[in-house]
Coordinates of C-alpha atoms in Angstrom, one line a residue:
X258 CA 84.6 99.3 93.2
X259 CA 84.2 101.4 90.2
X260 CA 87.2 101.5 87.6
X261 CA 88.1 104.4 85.1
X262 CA 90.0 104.1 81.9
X263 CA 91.6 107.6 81.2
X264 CA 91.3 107.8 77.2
X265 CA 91.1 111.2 76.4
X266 CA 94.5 111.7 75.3
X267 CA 95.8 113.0 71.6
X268 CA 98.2 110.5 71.2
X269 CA 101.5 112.8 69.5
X270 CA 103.6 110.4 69.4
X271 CA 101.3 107.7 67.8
X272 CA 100.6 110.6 64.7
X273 CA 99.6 109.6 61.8
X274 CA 97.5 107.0 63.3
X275 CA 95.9 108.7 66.2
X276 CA 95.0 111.6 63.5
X277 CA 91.8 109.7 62.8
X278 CA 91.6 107.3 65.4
X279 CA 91.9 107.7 69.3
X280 CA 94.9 105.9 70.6
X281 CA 93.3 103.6 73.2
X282 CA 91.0 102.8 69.9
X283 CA 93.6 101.2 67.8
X284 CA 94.0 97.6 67.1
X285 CA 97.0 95.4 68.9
X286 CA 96.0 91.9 67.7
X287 CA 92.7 92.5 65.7
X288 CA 91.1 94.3 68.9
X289 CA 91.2 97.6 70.3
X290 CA 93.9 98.5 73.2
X291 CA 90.9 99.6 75.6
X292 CA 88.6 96.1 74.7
X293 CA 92.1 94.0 75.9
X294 CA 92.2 96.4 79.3
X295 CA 88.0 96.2 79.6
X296 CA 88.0 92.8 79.5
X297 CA 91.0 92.0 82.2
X298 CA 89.1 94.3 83.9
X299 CA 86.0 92.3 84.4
X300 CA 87.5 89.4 85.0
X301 CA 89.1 90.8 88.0
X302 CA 85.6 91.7 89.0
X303 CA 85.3 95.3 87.8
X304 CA 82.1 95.5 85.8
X305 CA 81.2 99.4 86.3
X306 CA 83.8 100.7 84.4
X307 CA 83.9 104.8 83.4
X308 CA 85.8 106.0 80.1
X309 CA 86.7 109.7 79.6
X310 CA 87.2 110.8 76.5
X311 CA 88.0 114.3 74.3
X312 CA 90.2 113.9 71.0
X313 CA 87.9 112.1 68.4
X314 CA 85.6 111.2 71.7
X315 CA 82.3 110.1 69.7
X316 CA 84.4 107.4 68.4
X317 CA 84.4 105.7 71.9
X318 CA 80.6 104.9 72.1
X319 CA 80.1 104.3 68.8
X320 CA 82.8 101.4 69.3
X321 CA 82.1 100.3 72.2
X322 CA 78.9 100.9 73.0
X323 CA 77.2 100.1 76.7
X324 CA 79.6 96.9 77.4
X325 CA 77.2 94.5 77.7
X326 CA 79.5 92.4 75.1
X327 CA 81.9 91.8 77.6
X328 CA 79.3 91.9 80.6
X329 CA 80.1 95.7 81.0
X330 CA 78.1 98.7 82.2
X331 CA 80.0 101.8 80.2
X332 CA 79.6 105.2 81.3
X333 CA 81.0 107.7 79.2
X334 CA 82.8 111.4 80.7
X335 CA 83.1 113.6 77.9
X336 CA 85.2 116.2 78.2
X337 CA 86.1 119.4 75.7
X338 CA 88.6 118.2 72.5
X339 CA 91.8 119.8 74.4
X340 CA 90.8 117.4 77.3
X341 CA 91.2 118.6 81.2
X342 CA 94.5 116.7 82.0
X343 CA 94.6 113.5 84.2
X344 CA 93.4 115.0 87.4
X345 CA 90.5 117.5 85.8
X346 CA 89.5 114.3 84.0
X347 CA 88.9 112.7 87.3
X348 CA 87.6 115.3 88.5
X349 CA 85.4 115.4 85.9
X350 CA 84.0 112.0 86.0
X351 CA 84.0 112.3 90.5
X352 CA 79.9 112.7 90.2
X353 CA 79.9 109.3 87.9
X354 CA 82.6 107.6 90.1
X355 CA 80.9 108.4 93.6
X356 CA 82.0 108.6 97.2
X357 CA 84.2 105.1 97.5
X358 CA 88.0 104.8 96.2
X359 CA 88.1 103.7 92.6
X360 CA 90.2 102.2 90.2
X361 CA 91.8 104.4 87.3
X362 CA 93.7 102.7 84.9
X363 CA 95.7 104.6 81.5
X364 CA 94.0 103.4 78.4
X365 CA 97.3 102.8 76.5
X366 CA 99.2 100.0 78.2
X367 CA 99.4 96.4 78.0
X368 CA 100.0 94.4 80.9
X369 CA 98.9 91.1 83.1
X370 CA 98.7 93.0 86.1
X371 CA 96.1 90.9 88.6
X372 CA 93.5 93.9 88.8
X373 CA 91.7 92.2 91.7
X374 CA 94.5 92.4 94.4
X375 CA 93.5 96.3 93.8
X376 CA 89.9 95.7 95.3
X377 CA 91.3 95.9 98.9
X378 CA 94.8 97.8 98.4
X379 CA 93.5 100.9 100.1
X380 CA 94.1 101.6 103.2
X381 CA 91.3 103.9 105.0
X382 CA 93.8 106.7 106.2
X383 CA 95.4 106.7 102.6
X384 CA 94.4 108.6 99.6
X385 CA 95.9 106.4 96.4
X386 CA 97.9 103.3 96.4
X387 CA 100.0 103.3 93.2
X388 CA 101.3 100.5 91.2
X389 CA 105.3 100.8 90.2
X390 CA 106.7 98.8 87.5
X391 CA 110.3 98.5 86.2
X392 CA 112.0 101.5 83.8
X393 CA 111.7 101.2 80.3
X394 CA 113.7 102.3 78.1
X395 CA 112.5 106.0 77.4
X396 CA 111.8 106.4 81.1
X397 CA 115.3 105.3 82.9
X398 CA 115.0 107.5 86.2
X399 CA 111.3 106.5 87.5
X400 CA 109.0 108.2 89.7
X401 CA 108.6 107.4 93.2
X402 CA 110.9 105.1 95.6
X403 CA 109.2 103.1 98.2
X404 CA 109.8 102.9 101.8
X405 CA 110.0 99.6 103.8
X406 CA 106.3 100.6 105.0
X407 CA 105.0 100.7 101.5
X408 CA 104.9 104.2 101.6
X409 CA 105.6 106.5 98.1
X410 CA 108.5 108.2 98.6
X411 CA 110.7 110.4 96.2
X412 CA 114.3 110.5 97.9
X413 CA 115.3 106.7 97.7
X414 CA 118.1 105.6 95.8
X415 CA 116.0 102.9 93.7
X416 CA 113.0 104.8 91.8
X417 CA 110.5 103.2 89.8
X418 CA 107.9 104.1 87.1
X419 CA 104.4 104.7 87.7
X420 CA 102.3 101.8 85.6
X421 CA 99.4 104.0 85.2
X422 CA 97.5 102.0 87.7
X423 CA 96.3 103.0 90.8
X424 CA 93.6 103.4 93.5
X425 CA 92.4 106.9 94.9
X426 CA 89.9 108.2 97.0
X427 CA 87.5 111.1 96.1
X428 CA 89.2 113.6 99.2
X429 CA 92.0 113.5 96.8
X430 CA 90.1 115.8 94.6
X431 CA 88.1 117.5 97.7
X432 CA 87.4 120.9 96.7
X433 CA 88.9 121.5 93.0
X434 CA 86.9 122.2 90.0
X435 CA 87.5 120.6 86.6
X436 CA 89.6 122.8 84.9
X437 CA 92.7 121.3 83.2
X438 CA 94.5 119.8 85.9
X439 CA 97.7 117.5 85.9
X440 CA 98.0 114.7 88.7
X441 CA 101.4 115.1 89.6
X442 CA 100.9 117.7 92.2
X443 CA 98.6 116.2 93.9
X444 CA 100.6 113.1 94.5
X445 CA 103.2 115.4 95.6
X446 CA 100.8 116.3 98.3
X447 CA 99.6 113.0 99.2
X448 CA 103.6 112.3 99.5
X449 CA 104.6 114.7 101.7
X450 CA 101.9 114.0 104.0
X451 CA 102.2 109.8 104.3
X452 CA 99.0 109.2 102.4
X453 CA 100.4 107.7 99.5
X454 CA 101.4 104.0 99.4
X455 CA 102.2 102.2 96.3
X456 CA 103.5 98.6 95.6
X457 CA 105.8 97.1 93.0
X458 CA 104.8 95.2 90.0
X459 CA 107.3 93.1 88.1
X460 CA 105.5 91.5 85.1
X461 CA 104.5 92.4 81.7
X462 CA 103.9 96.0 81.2
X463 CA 104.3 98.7 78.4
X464 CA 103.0 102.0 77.6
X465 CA 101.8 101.7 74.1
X466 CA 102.6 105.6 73.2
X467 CA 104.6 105.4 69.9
X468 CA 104.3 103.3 66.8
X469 CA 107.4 100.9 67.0
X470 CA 105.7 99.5 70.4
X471 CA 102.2 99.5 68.8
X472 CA 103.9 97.4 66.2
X473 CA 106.1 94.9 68.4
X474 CA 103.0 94.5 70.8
X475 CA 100.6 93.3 67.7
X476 CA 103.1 91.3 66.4
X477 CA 103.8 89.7 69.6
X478 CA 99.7 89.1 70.2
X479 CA 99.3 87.9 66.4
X480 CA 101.7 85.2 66.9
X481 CA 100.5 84.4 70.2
X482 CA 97.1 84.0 68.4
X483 CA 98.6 81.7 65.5
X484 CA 100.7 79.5 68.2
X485 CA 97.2 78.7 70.2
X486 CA 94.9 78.2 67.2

């Protein structure tokens, strides 16, 4: 299975520091937010990883180059500086990805999410298997419910937030071009027709999307650094 790391973001609430550098490109404990996610992601088994890219995008290759650092193959989707949105990006990137379900993965948080259980998570009537987490602070009220069946749902009383993680098959995309396109209607689809499962994660997650949690997550992996040397 294939895995994409969606980086083509601006980063607004990460300005000044995403004014020169792309936001999956800044440092949380001496190494770049995307190299932490890359290699967790080869552990787990996905070595063919995709990276889309638009604001500051020639700053992605130059960094990272081909992977083979981290026993990587890197393919690189550019797309134009305003970027095409989560879905157009996928879109985008669909002749790199190919015709099996994939991984896609938001280049901006930190977790220990165990990437491999995601190898098998999708079920061959289903179009994307999400990952929920618990709601942060800035985010109280979620996104989707889940049924008993595993099923995403957006009427239940308990509603949790989308990690950024999940699984999706190509006939999500069937037959839409690459213009900017968000993702959230198309889940809404997959919804209302009972292709859309998802599954509960409870450990360490955060979206790193302003400074103060840039700051308390490289504090928190500097330490961690000192405490094992």
């Amino acid at each position: 299975m294939k895995a994409m790391i969606l980086a083509a973001g601006r980063g607004e609430r990460l300005r000044p520091l995403t004014d020169h550098t792309p936001k999956p490109l800044l440092l949380a404990g001496n190494k770049p937010l995307i190299v932490h996610l890359i290699q967790q992601l080869v552990s787990a088994g996905f070595n063919e990883i995709v990276i889309n890219h638009a604001h500051l995008g020639e700053q992605f290759p130059a960094v990272l180059g081909d992977g083979h650092q981290w026993h990587a193959n890197l393919t690189y989707s550019a797309e134009n500086n305003g970027g095409l949105e989560t879905a157009g990006g996928i879109i985008h990137a669909l002749p790199i990805l190919g015709s099996a379900p994939f991984l896609v993965v938001n280049g901006d948080i930190w977790t220990d999410y165990p990437f491999r259980k995601l190898r098998h998570a999708l079920a061959d009537n289903k179009d994307c298997h999400l990952i929920l987490t618990h709601n942060p602070a800035h985010h109280p009220d979620g996104d989707f419910a889940l049924t008993q069946a595993g099923l995403l749902d957006l009427t239940g009383d308990k509603k949790y937030t989308y990690s950024g993680i999940g699984v999706y098959h190509p006939r999500l995309f069937a037959g839409l071009d690459d213009r900017k396109r968000p993702l959230k209607p198309l889940l809404l689809e997959a919804i209302a027709t009972q292709r859309a499962t998802g599954a509960y994660f409870d450990g360490t997650w955060s979206d790193i999307g302003t400074v103060e949690r840039l700051e308390a997550l490289n504090r928190h992996l500097l330490s961690r650094n000192t405490s094992s040397a």
